[in-house]
PDB file of C-alpha atoms in Angstrom:
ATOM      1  CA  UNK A   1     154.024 214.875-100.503  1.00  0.00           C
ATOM      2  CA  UNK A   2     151.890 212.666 -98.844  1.00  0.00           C
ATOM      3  CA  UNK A   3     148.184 211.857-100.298  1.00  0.00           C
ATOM      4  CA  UNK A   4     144.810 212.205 -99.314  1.00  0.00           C
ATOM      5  CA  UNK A   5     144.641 210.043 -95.319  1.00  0.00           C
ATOM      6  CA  UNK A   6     140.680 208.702 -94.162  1.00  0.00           C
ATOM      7  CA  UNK A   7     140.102 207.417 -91.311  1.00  0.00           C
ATOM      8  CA  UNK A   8     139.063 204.642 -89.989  1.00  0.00           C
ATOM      9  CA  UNK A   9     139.174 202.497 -92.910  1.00  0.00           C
ATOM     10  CA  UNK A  10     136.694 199.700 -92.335  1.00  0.00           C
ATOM     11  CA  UNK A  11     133.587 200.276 -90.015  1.00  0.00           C
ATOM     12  CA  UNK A  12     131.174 198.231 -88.934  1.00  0.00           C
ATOM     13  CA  UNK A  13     127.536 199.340 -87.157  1.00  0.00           C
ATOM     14  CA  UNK A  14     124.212 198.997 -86.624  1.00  0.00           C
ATOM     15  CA  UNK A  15     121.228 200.594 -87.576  1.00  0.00           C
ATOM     16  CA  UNK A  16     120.386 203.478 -85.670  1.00  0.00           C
ATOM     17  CA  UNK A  17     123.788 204.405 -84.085  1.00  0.00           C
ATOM     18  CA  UNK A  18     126.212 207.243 -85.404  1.00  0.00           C
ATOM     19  CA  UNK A  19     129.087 207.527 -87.542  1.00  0.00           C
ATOM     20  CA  UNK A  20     131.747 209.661 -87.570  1.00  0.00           C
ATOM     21  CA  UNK A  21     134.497 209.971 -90.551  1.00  0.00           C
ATOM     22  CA  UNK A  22     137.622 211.416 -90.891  1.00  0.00           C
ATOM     23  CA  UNK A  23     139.826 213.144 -93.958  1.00  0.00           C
ATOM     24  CA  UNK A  24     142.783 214.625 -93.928  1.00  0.00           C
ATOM     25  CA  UNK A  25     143.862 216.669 -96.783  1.00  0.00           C
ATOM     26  CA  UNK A  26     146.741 217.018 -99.106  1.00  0.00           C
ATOM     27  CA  UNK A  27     149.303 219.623 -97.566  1.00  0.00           C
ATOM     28  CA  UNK A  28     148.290 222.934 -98.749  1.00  0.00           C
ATOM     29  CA  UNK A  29     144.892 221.906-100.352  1.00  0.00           C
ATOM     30  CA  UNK A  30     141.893 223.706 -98.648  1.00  0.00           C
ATOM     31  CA  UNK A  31     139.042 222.542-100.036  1.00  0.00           C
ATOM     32  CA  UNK A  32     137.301 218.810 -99.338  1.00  0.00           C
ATOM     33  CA  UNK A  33     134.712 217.358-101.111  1.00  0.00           C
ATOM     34  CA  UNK A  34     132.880 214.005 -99.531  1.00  0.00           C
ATOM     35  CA  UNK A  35     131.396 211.160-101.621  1.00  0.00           C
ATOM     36  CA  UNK A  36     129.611 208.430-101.229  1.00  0.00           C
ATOM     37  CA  UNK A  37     129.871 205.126-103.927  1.00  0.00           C
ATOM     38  CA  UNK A  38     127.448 202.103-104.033  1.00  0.00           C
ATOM     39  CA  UNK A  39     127.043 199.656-106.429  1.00  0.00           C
ATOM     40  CA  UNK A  40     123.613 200.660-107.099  1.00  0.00           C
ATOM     41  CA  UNK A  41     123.924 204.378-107.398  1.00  0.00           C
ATOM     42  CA  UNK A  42     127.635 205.046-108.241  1.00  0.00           C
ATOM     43  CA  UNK A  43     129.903 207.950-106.805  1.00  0.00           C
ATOM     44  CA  UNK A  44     127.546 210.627-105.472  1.00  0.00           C
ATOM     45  CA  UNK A  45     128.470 214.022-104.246  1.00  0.00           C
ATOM     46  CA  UNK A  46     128.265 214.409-100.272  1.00  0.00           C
ATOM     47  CA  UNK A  47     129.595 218.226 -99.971  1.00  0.00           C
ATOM     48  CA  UNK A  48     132.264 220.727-100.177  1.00  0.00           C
ATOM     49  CA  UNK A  49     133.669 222.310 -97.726  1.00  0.00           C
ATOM     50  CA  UNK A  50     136.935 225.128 -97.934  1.00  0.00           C
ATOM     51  CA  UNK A  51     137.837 227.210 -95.389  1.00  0.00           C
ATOM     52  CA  UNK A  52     135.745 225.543 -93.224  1.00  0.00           C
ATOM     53  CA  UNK A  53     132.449 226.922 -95.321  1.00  0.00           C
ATOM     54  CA  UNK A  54     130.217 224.624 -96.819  1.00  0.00           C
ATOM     55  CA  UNK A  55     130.004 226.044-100.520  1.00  0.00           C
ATOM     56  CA  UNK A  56     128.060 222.893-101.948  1.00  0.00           C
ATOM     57  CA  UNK A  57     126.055 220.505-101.220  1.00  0.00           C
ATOM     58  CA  UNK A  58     124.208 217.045-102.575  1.00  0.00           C
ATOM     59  CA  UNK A  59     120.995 215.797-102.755  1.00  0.00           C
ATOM     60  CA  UNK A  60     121.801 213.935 -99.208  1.00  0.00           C
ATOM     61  CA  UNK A  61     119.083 213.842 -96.059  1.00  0.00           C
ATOM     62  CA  UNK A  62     119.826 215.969 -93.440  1.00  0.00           C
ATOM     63  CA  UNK A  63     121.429 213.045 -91.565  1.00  0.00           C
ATOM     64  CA  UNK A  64     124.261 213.410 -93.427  1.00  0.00           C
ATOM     65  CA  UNK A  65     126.003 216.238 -92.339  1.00  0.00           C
ATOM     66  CA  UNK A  66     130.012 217.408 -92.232  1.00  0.00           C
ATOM     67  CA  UNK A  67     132.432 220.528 -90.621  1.00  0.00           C
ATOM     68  CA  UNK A  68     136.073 221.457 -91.621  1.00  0.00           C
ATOM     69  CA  UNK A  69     138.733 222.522 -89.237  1.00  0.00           C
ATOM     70  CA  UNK A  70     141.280 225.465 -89.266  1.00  0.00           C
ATOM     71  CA  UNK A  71     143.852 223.043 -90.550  1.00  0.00           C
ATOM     72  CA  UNK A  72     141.420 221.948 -93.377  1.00  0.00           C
ATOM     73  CA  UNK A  73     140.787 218.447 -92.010  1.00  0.00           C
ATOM     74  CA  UNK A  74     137.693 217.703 -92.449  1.00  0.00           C
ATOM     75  CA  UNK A  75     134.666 214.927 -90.632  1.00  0.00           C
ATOM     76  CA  UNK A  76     131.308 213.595 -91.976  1.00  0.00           C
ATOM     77  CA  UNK A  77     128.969 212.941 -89.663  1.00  0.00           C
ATOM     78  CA  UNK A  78     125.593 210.267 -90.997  1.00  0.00           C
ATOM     79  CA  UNK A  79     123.425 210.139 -87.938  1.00  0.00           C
ATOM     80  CA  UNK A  80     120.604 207.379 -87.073  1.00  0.00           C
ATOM     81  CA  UNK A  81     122.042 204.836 -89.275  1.00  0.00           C
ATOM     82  CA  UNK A  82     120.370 203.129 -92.330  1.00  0.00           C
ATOM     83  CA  UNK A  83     120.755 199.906 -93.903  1.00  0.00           C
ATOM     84  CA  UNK A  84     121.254 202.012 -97.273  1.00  0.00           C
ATOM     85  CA  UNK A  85     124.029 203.757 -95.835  1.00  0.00           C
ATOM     86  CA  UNK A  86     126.421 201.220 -96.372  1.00  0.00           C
ATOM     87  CA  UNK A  87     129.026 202.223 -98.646  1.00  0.00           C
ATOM     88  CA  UNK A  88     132.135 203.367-100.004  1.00  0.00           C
ATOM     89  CA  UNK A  89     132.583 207.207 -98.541  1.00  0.00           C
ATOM     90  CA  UNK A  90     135.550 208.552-100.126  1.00  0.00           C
ATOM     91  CA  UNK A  91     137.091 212.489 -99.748  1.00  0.00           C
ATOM     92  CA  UNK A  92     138.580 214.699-102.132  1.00  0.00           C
ATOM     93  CA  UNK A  93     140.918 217.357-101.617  1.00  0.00           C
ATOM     94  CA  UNK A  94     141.489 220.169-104.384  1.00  0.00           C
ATOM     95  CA  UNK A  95     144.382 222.772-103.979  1.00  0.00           C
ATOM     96  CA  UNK A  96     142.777 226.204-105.005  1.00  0.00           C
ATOM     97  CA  UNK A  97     139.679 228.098-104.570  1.00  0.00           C
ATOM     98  CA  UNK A  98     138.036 228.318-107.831  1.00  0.00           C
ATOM     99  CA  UNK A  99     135.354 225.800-109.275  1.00  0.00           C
ATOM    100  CA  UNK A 100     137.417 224.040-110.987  1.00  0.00           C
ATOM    101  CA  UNK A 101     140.287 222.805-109.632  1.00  0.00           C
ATOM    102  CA  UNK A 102     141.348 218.910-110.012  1.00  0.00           C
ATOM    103  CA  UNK A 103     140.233 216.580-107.047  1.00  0.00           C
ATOM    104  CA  UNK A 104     142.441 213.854-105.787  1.00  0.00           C
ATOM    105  CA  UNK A 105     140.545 211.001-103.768  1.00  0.00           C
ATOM    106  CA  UNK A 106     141.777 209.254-100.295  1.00  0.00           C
ATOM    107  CA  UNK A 107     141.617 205.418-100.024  1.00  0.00           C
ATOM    108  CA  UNK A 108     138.379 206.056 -98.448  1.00  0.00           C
ATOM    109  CA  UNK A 109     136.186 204.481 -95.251  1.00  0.00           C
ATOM    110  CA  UNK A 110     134.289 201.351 -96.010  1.00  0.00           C
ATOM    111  CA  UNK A 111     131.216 201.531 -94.008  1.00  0.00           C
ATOM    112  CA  UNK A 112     128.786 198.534 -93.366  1.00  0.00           C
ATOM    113  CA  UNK A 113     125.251 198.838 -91.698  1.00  0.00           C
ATOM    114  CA  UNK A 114     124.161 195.759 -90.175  1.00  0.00           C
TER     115      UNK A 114
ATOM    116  CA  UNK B   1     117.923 211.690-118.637  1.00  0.00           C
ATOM    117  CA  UNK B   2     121.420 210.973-116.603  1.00  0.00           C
ATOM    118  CA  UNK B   3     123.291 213.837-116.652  1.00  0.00           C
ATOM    119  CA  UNK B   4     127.086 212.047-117.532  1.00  0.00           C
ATOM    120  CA  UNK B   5     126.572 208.850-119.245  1.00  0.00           C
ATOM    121  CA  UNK B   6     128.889 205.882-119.878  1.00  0.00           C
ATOM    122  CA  UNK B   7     128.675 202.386-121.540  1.00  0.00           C
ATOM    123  CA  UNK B   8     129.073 200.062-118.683  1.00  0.00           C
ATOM    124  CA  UNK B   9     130.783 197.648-120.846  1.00  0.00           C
ATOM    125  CA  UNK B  10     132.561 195.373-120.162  1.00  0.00           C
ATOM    126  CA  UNK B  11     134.899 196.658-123.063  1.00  0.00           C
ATOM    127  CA  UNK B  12     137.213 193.947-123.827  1.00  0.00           C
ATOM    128  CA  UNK B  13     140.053 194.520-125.853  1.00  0.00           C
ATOM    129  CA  UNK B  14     143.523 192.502-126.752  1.00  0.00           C
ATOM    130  CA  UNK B  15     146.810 193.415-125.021  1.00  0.00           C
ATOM    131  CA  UNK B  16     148.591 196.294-127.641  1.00  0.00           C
ATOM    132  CA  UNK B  17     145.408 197.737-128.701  1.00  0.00           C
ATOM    133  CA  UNK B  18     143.915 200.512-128.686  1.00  0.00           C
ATOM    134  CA  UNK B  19     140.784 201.319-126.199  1.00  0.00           C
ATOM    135  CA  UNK B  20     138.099 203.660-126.703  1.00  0.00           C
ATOM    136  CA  UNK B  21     135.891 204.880-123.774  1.00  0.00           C
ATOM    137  CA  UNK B  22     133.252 207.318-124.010  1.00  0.00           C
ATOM    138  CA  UNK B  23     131.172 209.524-122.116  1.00  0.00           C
ATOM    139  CA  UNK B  24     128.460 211.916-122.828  1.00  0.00           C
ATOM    140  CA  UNK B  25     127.167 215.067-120.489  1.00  0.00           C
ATOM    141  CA  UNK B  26     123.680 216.880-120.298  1.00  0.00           C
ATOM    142  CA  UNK B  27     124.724 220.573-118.865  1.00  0.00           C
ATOM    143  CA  UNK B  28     125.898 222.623-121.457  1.00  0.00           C
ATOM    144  CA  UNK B  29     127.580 224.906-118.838  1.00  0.00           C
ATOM    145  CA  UNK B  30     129.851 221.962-117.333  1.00  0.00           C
ATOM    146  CA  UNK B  31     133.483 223.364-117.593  1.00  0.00           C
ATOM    147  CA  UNK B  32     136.002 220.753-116.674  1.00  0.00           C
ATOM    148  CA  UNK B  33     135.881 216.963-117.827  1.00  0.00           C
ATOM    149  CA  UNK B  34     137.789 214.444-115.672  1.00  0.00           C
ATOM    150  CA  UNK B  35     138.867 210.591-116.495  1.00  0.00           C
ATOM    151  CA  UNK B  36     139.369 208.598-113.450  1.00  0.00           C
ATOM    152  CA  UNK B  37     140.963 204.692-112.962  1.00  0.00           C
ATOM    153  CA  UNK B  38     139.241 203.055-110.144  1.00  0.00           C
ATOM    154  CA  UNK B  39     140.564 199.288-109.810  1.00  0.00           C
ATOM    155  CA  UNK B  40     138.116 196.924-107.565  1.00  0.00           C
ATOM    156  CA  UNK B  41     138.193 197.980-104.087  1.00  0.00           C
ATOM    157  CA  UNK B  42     140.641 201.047-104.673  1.00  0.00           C
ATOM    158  CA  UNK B  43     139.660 204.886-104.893  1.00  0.00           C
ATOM    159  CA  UNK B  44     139.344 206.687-108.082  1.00  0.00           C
ATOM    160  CA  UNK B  45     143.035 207.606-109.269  1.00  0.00           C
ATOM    161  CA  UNK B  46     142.940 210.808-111.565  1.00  0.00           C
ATOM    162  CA  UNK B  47     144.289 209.905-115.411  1.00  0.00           C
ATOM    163  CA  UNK B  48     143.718 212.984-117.021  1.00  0.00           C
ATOM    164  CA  UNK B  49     141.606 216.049-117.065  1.00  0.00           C
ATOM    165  CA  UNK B  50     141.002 218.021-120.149  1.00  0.00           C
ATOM    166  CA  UNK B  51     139.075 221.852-120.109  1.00  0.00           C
ATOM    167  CA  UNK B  52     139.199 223.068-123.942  1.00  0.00           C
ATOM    168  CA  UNK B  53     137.691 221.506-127.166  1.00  0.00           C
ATOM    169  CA  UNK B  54     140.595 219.544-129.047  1.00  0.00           C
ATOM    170  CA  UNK B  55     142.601 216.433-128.081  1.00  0.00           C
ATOM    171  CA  UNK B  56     145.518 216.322-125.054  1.00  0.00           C
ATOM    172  CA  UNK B  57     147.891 213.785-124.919  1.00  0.00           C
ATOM    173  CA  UNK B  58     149.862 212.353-122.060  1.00  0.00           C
ATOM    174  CA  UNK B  59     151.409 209.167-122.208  1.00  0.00           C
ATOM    175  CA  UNK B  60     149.671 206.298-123.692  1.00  0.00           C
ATOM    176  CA  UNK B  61     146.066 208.632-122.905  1.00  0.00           C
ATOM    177  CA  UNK B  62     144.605 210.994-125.279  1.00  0.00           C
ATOM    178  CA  UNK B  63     140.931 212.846-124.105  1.00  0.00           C
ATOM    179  CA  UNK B  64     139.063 214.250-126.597  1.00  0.00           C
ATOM    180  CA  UNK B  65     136.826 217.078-125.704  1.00  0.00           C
ATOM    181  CA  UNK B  66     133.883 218.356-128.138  1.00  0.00           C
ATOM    182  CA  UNK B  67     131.458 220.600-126.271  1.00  0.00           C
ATOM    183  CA  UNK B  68     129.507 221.016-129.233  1.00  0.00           C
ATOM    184  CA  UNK B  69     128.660 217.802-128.915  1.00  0.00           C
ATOM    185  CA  UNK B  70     128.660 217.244-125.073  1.00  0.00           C
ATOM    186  CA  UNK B  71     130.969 214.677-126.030  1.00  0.00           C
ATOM    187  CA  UNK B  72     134.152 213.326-123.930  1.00  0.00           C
ATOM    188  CA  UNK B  73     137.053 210.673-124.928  1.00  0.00           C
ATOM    189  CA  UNK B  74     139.596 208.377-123.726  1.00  0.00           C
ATOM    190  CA  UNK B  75     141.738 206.904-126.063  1.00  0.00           C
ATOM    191  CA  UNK B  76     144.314 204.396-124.362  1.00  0.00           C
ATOM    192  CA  UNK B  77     147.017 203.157-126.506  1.00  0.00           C
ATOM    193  CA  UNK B  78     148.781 199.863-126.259  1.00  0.00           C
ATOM    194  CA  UNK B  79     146.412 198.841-123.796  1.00  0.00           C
ATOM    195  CA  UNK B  80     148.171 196.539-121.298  1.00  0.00           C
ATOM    196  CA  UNK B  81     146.143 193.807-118.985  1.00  0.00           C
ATOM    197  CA  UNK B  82     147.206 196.310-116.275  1.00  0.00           C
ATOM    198  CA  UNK B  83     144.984 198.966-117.332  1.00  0.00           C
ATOM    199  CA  UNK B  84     142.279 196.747-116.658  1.00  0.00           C
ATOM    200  CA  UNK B  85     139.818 198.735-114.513  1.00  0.00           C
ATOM    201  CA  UNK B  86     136.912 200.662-114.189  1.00  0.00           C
ATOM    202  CA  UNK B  87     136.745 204.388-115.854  1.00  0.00           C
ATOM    203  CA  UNK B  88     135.362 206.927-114.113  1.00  0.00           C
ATOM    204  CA  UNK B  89     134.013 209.985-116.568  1.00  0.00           C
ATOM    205  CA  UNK B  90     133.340 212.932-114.524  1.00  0.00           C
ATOM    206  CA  UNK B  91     132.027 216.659-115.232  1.00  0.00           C
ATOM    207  CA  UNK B  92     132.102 219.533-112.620  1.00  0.00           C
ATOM    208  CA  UNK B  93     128.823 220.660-111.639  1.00  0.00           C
ATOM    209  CA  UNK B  94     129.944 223.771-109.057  1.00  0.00           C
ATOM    210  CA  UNK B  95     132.281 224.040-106.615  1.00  0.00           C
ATOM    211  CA  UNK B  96     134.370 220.912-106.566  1.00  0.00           C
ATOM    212  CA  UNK B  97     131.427 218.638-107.198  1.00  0.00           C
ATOM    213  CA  UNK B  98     132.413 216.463-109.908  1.00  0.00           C
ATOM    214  CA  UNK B  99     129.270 214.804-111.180  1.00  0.00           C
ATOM    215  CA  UNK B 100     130.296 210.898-111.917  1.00  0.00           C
ATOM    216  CA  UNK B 101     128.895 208.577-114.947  1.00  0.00           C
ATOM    217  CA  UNK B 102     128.898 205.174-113.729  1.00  0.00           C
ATOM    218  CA  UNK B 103     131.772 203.932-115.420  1.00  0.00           C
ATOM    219  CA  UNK B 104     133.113 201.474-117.737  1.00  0.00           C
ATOM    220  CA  UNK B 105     135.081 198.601-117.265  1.00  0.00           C
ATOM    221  CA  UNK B 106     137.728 197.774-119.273  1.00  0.00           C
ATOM    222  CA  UNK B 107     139.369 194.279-119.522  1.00  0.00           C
ATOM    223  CA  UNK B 108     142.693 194.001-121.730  1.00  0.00           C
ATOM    224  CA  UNK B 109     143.260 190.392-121.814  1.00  0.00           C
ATOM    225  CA  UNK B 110     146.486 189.312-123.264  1.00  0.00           C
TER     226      UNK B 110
END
């Protein structure tokens, strides 16, 4: 079966523009969790979404926003980019509904803000 | 207070032995406990995940769960140099939010 697919995996922009991130799911998962890792503040929970509901969500500004598709694919969205935002952002897909249910991580999207 | 902590380490320990990586969690409520590999510039690979007090065993990895205690293990036996990485010690914290320490990294060196 394959894994967890992001896409792209290396982006580069500029303070100010848009981003937009893509995940793909294992087959037959429905829920997708988004992360972001930095050196300085470690793995951080984004948000959840399954059947295209948001259930949870981080401590994230409101630039940071996501959506999930009938097929459970999922995007992240950060708007008005920040120097801070560059990072590791890395999805999770998790098989059931319930709380919880073991997450398996995509190769993730390297982001850099210049 | 940091609500999953981990010794950053570097833990350095000789090929054959035995490692020992710990983690310690603030919510009383957390439910699941989750060790994670995460080799430089690679995602977080799942090792083992572990839901009830006791010990579970697979492989060369025992976790150790004590929720008295707020208290989570990894024991790796016969380390090898390729289990050199970063350990990722992770508690849920709702739905599918796993709540990350910030890891320890291990170096086996032959």
């Amino acid at each position: 079966k394959a894994g967890v697919t992001q896409t792209p995996r290396y982006l580069i922009k500029t303070r100010g523009q848009q981003v937009t991130l893509s995940c793909s799911p294992i087959s037959g998962h429905r829920s997708v969790s988004w992360y972001q890792q930095t050196p300085g503040q470690g793995l951080q929970f984004l948000f959840e979404y399954f059947s295209e509901t948001q259930r949870n969500k981080g401590n994230f500004p409101g630039r940071f926003s996501g959506r999930q598709f009938s097929n459970s694919r999922s995007e992240m969205n950060v708007s008005t980019l920040e120097l801070g935002d560059s990072a590791l952002y890395l999805c999770a897909s998790s098989q059931r509904r319930g709380a919880t249910d073991t997450q398996y991580f995509g190769p993730g999207t390297r982001l850099t803000v210049l | 207070q940091k609500e999953v902590e981990q010794n950053s380490g570097p833990l350095s320990v000789p090929e054959g032995a035995i490692a020992s990586l710990n983690c310690t969690y603030s919510d009383r409520g957390s439910q699941s406990f989750f060790w994670y590999r995460q080799y430089s510039g690679k995602s977080p690979e799942l090792i083992m995940s572990i839901y009830s007090n006791g010990d579970k065993e697979d492989g060369r990895f025992t976790a150790q769960l004590n929720k008295a205690s707020q208290y989570v293990s990894l024991l790796i036996r016969d380390s090898q140099p390729s289990d050199s990485a970063t350990y990722l010690c992770a508690v849920t914290g709702g739905y599918n939010k796993l709540i990350f320490g910030a890891g320890t990294r291990l170096a086996v060196h032959p």
